Short mmCIF file of C-alpha atoms in Angstrom, two decimals:
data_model
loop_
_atom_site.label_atom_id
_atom_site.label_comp_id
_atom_site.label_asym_id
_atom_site.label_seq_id
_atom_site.Cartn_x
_atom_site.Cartn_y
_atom_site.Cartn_z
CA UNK A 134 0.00 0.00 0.00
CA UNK A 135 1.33 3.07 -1.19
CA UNK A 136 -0.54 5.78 1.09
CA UNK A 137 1.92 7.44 3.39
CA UNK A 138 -1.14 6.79 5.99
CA UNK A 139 -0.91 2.88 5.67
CA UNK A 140 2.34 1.82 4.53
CA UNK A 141 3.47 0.83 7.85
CA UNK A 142 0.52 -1.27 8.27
CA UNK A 143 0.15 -5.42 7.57
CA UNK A 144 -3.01 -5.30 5.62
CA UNK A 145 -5.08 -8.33 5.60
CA UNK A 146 -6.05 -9.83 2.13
CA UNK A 147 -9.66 -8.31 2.07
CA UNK A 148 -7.99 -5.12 2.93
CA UNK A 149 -5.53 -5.26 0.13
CA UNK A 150 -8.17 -6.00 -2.30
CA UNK A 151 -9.23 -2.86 -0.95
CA UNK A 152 -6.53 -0.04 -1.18
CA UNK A 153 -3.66 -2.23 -2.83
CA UNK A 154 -1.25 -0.38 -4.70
CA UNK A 155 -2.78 3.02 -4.74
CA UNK A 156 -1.07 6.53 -4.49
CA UNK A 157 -3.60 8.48 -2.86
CA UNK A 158 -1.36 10.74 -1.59
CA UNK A 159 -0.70 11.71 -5.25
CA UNK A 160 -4.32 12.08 -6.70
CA UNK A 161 -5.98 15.16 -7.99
CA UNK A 162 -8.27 16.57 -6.49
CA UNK A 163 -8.07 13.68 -3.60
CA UNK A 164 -10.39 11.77 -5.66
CA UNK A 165 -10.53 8.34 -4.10
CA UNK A 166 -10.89 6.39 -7.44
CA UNK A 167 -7.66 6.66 -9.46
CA UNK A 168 -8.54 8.02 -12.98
CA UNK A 169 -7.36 6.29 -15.99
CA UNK A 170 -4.71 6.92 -17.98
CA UNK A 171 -5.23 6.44 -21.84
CA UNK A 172 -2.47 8.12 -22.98
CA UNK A 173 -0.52 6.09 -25.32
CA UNK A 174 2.51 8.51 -24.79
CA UNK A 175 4.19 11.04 -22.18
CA UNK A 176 5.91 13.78 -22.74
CA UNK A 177 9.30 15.07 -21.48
CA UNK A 178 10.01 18.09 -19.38
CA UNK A 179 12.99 18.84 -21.73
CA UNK A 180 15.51 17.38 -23.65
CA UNK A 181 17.42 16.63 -20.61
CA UNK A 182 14.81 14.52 -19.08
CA UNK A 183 14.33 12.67 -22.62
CA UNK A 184 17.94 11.93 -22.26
CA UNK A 185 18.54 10.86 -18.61
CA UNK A 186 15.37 8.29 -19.39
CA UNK A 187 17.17 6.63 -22.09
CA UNK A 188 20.18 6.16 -19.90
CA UNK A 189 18.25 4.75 -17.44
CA UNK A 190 18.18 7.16 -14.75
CA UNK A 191 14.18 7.82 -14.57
CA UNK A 192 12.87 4.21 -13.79
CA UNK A 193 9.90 5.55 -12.30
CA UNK A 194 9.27 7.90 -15.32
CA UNK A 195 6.49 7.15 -17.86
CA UNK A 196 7.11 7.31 -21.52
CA UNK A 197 5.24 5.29 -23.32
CA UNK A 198 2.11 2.93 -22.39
CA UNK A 199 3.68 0.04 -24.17
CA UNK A 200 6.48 0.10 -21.80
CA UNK A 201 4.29 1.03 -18.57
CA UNK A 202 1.11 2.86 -17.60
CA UNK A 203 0.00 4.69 -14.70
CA UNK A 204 -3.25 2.72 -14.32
CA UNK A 205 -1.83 0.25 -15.57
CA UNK A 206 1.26 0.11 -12.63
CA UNK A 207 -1.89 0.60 -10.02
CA UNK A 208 -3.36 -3.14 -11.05
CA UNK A 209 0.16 -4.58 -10.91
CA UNK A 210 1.21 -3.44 -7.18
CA UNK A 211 -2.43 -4.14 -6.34
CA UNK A 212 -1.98 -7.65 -7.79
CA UNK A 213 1.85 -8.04 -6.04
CA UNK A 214 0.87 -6.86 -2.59
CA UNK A 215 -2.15 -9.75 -2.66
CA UNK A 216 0.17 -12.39 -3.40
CA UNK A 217 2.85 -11.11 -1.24
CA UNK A 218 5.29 -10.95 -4.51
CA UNK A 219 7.98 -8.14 -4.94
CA UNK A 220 6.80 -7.15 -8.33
CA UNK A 221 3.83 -7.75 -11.00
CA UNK A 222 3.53 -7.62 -14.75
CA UNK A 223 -0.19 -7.88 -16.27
CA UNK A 224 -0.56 -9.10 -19.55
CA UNK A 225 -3.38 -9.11 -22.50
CA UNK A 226 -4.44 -12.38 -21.17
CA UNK A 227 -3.69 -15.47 -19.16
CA UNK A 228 -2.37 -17.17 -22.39
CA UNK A 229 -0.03 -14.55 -22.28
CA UNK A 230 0.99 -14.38 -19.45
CA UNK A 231 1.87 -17.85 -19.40
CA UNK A 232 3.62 -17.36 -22.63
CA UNK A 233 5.88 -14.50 -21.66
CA UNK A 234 6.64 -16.47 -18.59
CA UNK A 235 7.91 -19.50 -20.59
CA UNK A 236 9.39 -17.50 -23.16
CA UNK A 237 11.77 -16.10 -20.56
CA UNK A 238 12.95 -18.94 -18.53
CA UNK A 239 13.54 -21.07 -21.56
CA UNK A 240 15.52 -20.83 -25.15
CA UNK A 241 15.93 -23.43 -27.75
CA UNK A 242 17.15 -26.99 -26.39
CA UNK A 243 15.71 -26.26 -23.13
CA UNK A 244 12.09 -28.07 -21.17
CA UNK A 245 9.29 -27.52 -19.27
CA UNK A 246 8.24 -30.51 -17.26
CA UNK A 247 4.03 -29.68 -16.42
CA UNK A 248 1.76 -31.52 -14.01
CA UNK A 249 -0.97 -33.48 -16.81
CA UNK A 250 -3.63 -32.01 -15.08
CA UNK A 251 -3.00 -28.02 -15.88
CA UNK A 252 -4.66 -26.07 -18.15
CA UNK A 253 -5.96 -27.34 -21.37
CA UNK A 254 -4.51 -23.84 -22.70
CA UNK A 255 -1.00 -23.88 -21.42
CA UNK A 256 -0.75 -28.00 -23.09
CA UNK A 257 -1.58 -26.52 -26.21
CA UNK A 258 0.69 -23.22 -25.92
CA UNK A 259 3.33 -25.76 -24.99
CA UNK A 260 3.00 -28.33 -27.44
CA UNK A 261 1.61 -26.11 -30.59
CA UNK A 262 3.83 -23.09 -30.46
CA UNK A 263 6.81 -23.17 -28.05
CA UNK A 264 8.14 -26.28 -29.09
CA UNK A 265 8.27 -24.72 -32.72
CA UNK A 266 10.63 -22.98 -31.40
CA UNK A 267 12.65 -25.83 -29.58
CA UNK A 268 11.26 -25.73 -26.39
CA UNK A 269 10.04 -29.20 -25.23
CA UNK A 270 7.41 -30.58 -22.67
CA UNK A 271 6.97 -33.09 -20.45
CA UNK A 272 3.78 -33.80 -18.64
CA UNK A 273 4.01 -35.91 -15.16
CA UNK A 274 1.32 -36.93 -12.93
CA UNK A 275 1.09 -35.85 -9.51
CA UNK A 276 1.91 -38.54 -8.27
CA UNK A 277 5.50 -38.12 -9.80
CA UNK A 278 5.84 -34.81 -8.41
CA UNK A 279 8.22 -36.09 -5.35
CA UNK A 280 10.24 -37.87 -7.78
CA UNK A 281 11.22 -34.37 -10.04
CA UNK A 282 15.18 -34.77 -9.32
CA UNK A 283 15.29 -37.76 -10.64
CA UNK A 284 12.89 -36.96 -14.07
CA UNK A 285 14.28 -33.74 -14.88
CA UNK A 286 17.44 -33.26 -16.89
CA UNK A 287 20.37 -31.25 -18.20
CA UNK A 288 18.08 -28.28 -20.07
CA UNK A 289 14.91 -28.86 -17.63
CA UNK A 290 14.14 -25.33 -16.36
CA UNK A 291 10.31 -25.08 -15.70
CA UNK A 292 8.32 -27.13 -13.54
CA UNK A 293 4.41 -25.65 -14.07
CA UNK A 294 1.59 -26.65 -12.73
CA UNK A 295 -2.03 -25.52 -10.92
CA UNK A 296 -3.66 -26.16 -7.82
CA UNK A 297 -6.79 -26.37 -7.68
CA UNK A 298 -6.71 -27.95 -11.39
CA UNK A 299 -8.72 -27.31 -14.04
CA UNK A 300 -11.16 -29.17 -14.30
CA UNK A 301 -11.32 -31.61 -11.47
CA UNK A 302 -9.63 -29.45 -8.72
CA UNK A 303 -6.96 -31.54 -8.26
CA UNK A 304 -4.71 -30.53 -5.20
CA UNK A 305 -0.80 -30.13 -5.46
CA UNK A 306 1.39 -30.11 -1.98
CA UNK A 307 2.94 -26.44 -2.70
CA UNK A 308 5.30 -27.00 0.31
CA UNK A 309 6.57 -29.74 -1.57
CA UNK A 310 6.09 -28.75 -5.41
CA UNK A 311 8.55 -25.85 -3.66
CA UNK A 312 11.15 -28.39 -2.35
CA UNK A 313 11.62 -30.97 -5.21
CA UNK A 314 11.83 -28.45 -7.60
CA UNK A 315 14.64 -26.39 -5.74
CA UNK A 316 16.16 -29.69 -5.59
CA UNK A 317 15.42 -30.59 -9.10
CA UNK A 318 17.08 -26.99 -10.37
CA UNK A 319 13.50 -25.95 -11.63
CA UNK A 320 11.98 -22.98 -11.73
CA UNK A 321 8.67 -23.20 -10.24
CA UNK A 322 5.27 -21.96 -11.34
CA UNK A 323 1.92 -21.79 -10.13
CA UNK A 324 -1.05 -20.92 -12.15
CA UNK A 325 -3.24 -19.72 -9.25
CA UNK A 326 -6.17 -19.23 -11.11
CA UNK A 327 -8.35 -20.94 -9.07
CA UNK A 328 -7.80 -20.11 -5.77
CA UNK A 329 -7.01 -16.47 -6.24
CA UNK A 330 -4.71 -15.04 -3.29
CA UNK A 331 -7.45 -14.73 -1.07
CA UNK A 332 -7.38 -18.50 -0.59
CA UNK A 333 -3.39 -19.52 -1.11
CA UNK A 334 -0.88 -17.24 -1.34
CA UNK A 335 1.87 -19.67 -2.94
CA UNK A 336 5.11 -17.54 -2.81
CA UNK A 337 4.57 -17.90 0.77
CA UNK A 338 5.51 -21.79 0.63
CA UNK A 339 8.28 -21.37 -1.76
CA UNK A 340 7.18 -21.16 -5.17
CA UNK A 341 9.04 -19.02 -7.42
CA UNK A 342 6.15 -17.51 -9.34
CA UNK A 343 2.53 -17.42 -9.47
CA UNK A 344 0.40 -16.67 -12.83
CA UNK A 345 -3.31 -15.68 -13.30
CA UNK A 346 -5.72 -15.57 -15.84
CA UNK A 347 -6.71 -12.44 -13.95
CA UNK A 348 -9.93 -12.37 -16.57
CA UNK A 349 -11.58 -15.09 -13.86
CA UNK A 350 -11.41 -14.00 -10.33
CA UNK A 351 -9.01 -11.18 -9.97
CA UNK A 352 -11.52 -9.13 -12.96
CA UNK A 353 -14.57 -10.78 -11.13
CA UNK A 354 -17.24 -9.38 -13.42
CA UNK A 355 -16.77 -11.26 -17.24
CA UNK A 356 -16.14 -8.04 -18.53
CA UNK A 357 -12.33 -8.03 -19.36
CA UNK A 358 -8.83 -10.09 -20.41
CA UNK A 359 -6.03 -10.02 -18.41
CA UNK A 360 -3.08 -12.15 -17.07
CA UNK A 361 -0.67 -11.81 -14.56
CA UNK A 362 2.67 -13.11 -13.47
CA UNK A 363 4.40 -12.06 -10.02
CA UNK A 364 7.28 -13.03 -8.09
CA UNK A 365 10.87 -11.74 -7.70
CA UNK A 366 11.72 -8.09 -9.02
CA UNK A 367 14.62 -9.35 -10.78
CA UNK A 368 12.35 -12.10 -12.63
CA UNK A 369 9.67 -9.92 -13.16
CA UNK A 370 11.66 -7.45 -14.53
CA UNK A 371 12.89 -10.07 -17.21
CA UNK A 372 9.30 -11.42 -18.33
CA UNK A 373 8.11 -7.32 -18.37
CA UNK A 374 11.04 -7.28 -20.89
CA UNK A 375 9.52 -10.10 -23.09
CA UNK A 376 5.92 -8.32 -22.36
CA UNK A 377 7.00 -4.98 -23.78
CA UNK A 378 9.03 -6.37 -26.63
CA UNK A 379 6.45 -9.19 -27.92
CA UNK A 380 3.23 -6.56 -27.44
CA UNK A 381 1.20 -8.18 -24.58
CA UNK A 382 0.86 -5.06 -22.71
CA UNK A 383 -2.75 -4.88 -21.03
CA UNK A 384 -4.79 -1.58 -22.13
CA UNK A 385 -5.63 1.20 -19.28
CA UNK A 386 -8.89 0.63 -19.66
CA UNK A 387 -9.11 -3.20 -18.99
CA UNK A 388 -6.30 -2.44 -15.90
CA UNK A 389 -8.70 0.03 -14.99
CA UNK A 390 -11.69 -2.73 -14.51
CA UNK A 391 -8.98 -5.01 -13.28
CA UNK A 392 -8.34 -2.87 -10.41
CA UNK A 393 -11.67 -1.71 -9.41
CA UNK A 394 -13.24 -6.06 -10.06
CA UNK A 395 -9.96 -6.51 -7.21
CA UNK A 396 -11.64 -4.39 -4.49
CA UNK A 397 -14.70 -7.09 -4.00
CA UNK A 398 -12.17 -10.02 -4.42
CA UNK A 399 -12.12 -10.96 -1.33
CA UNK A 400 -16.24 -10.80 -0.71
CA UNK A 401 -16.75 -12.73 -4.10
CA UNK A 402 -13.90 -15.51 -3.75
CA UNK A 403 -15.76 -16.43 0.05
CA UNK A 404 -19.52 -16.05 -1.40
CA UNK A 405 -18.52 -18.14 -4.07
CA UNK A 406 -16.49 -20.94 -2.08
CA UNK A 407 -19.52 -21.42 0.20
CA UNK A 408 -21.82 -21.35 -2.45
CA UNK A 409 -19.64 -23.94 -4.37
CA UNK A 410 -19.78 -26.00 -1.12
CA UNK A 411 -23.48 -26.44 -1.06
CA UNK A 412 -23.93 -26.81 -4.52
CA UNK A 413 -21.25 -29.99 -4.32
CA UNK A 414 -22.92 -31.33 -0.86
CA UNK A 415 -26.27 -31.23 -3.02
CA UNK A 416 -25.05 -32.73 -5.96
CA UNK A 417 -23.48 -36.00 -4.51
CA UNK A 418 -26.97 -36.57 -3.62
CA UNK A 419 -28.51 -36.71 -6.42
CA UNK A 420 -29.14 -39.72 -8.88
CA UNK A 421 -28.24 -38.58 -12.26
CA UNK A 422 -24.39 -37.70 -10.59
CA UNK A 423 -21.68 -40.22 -10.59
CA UNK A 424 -18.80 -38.31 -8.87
CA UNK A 425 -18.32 -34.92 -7.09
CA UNK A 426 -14.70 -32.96 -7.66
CA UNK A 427 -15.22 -31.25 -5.23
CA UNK A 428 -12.10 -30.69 -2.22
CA UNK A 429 -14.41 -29.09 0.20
CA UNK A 430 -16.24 -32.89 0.17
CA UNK A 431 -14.54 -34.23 3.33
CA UNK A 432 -13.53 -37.71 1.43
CA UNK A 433 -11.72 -35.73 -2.08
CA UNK A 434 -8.81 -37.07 -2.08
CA UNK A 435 -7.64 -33.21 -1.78
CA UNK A 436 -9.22 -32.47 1.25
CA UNK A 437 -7.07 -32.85 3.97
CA UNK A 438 -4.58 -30.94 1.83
CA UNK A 439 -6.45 -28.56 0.38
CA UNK A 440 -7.69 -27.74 4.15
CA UNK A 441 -4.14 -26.99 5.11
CA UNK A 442 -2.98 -24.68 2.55
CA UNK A 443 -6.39 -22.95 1.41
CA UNK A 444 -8.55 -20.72 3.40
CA UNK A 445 -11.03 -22.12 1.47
CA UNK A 446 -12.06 -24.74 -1.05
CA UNK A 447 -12.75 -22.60 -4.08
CA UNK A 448 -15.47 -22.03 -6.55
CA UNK A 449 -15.62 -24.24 -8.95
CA UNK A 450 -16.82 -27.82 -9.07
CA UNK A 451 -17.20 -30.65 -11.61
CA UNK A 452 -19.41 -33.89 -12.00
CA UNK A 453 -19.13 -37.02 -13.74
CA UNK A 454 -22.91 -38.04 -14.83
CA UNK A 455 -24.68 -41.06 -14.37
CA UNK A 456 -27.02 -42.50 -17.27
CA UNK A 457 -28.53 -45.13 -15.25
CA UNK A 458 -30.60 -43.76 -12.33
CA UNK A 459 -29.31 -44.85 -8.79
CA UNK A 460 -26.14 -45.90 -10.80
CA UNK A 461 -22.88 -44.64 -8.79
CA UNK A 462 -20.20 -45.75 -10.09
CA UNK A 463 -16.38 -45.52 -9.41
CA UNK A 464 -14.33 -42.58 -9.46
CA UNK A 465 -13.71 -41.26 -12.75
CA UNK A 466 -16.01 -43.57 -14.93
CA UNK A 467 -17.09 -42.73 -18.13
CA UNK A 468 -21.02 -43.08 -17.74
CA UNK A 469 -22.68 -41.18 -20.20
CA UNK A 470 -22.04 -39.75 -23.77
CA UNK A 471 -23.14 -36.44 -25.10
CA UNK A 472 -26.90 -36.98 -25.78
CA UNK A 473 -27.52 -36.60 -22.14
CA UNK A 474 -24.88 -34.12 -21.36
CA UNK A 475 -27.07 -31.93 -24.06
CA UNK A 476 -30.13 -32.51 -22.50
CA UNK A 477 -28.61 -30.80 -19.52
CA UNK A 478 -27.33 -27.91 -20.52
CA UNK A 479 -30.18 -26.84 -22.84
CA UNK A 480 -32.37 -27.45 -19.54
CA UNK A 481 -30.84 -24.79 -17.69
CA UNK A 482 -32.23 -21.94 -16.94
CA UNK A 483 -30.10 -19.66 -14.53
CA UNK A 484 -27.07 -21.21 -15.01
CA UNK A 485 -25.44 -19.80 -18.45
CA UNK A 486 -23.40 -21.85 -20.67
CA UNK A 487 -20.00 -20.37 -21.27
CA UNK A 488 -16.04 -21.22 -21.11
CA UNK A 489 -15.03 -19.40 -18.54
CA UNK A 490 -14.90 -18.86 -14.49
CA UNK A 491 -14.23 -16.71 -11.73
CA UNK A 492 -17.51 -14.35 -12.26
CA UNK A 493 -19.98 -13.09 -10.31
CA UNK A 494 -22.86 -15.70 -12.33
CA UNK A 495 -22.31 -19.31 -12.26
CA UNK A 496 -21.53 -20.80 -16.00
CA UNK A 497 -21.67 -24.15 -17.19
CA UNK A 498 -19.06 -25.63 -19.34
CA UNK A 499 -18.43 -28.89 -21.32
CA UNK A 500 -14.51 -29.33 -20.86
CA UNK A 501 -14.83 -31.77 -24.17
CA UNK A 502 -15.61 -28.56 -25.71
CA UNK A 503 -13.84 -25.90 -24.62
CA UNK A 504 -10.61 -26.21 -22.43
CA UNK A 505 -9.79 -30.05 -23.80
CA UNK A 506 -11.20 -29.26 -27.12
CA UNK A 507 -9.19 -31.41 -29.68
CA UNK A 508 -7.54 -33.56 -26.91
CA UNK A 509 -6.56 -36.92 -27.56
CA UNK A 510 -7.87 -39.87 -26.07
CA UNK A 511 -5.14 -40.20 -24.11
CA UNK A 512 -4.45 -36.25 -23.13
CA UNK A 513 -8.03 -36.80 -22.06
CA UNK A 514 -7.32 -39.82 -19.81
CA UNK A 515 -4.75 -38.30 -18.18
CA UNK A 516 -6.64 -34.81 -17.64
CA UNK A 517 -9.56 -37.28 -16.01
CA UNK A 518 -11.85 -35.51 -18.52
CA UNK A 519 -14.44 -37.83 -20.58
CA UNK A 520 -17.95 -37.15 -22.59
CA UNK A 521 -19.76 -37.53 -18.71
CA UNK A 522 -17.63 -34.63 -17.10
CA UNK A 523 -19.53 -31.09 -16.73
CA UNK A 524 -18.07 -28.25 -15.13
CA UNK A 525 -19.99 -25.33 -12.80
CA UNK A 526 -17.57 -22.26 -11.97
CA UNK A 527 -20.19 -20.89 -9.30
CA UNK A 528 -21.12 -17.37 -8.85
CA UNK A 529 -22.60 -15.18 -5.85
CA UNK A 530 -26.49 -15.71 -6.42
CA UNK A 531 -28.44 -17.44 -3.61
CA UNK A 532 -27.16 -20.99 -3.61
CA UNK A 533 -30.46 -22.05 -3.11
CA UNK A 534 -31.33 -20.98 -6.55
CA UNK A 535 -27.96 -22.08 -8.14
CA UNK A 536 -29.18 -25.38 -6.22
CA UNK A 537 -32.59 -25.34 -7.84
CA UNK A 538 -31.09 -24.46 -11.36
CA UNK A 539 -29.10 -27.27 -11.63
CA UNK A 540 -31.16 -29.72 -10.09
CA UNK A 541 -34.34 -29.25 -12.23
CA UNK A 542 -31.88 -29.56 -15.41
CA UNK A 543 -30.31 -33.14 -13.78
CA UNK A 544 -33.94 -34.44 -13.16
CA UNK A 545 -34.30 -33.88 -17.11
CA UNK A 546 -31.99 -36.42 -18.20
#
């Protein structure tokens, strides 16, 4: 917090959300909303000060929005001070964030070994453009995450993964993911999506750097697309580098919503994790459901874990269907096809049907379709994703009615 009132203050994470990275001390006016910056260029004082920035001797200087932004700095120190990071760089989007990321801890000849379970995104970004470029993957389970000294080699220099996991909200030790990849000579990295710092903050436990698709939960309102890497100042510094050079700078505007979704973080995140946790306690209930993945469900396999490092279990949670009714099968089976996953969806009537998460409605999403689109058989096996899996990213409306929603559209199959 930049105030001269609070900066000797430990802010809580609510409180962050809050008054994060602002200069108040420096606004016009003393407006308490910053004002947004869409100048695409500053000017100098004088040729003096034009020269002394080019030498490097005005860091904190502004000179074109490209390079850095004024509202644009505001969503970035907001963003580090949450997640307890030195520094921040937003991006255009999660993808790129994740690519800049890559792109700057790796060159030709060199690999990134990735849990199976991340991102159907970052598995394509890895296997469809970086490794044009040289840079191989290697995906693991998590169960072979203790063993990463032994499986990485000579030119392994990433280890990336996410906890919770898309889709399934699969649960990673971070203590551990920490250790074995200090041991292992990996750089680590989160995608924290999911959680959001208000639940795990995972610098804290000794990763080296945490990304967001800061359109989801971070934004909060499914009105903008952003991404976001923090961690060190020196690494950060590096991947702003790539950032700048490669275009993915994020607009004032969209750093502008980013900034103002970040104050009700905190408030959402909680509404939407106990929301999430009656919607999953109703749902193993019900006949037409196979399997709950849910770690807030106090026999997930993530649970006791999950429990430990997060405040809270998060917002999202998946289902395997069942076509038979009464049928419960074992974790993971592949039950149903997509005649009755159809019959769900178009039953809905709350719920919307979109790719995406972290917002204050609850969407419904077909991972087949959108983040494993184009998956192979295997990729899909290994992601724990089949034709019976549905996914609900749950919003702040009365659980009762996200309850009802759902459960009138199951009873349809």
């Amino acid at each position: 917090m930049s105030s001269n009132n609070l900066e000797d203050f430990r802010l809580s994470p609510a409180t962050t959300a809050v008054h994060g990275g602002e200069q108040t001390n420096e606004q016009a006016f003393g407006a308490v909303v910053s004002p947004v910056f869409h100048s695409a260029t500053f000017a100098f004082e004088n040729f003096e000060e034009m020269r002394r920035y080019a030498r490097g001797e005005l860091p904190d200087a502004y000179f074109y929005s490209r390079y850095a932004n004024p509202t644009v700095g505001e969503a970035e120190r907001k963003i580090a001070e949450l997640e307890g990071a030195e520094a921040c760089v937003v991006t255009s989007s999660g993808s790129a964030a994740t690519f800049c990321t890559l792109a700057t801890l790796c060159e030709t000849g060199d690999e990134v070994i990735a849990c199976d379970s991340v991102y159907g995104g970052t598995i394509k970004l890895l296997t469809g453009v970086l490794n044009r470029f040289g840079i191989c993957s290697r995906f693991i389970t998590l169960d072979e995450i203790p063993d990463l000294p032994k499986l990485s080699g000579e030119r392994s220099r990433v280890f990336w993964f996410e906890s919770p996991a898309n889709p399934l909200n699969r649960i990673v030790d971070l203590r551990l993911a920490a250790e074995v990849s200090r041991k292992a000579g990996l750089f680590s990295v989160i995608d924290n999506t999911f959680a959001s710092p208000v639940l795990q903050q995972p610098i804290a436990y000794g990763i080296n750097a945490v990304m967001h698709s800061a359109t989801k939960y971070l934004g909060g309102h499914s009105d903008l697309t952003a991404g976001a890497v923090t961690g060190s100042k020196e690494f950060i510094d590096r991947v702003r580098h790539t950032s700048v050079t490669v275009g993915t700078t994020l607009d004032p505007a969209a750093a502008y919503l980013l900034s103002r979704g970040m104050k009700t973080l905190d408030i959402r995140v909680r509404r939407s994790c106990d929301n999430a946790l009656l919607l999953a306690q109703a749902l193993r209930q019900h006949r037409k459901v196979a399997h709950v993945y849910y770690p807030g469900l106090k026999d997930d396999p993530g649970h006791t874990l999950a429990k430990q490092q997060m405040k809270a279990f998060g917002g999202v949670v998946a289902i395997d269907l069942a076509v038979t009714p009464g049928e419960l099968p074992a974790r993971g089976s592949r039950v149903v096809g997509e005649t009755e996953v159809e019959k769900l969806f178009d039953s809905l009537r709350l719920v919307r049907t979109a790719p995406s998460l972290g917002g204050v409605e609850t969407l419904a999403s077909y991972p087949l379709y959108s983040s494993h689109a184009g998956f192979s058989d295997e990729q899909l096996r290994a992601a724990g994703v089949s034709a019976s899996t549905v996914r609900f990213a749950v919003g702040i409306e009365a659980a009762e009615d996200i309850i009802a929603d759902i459960t009138q559209a199951l009873d349809q199959i």
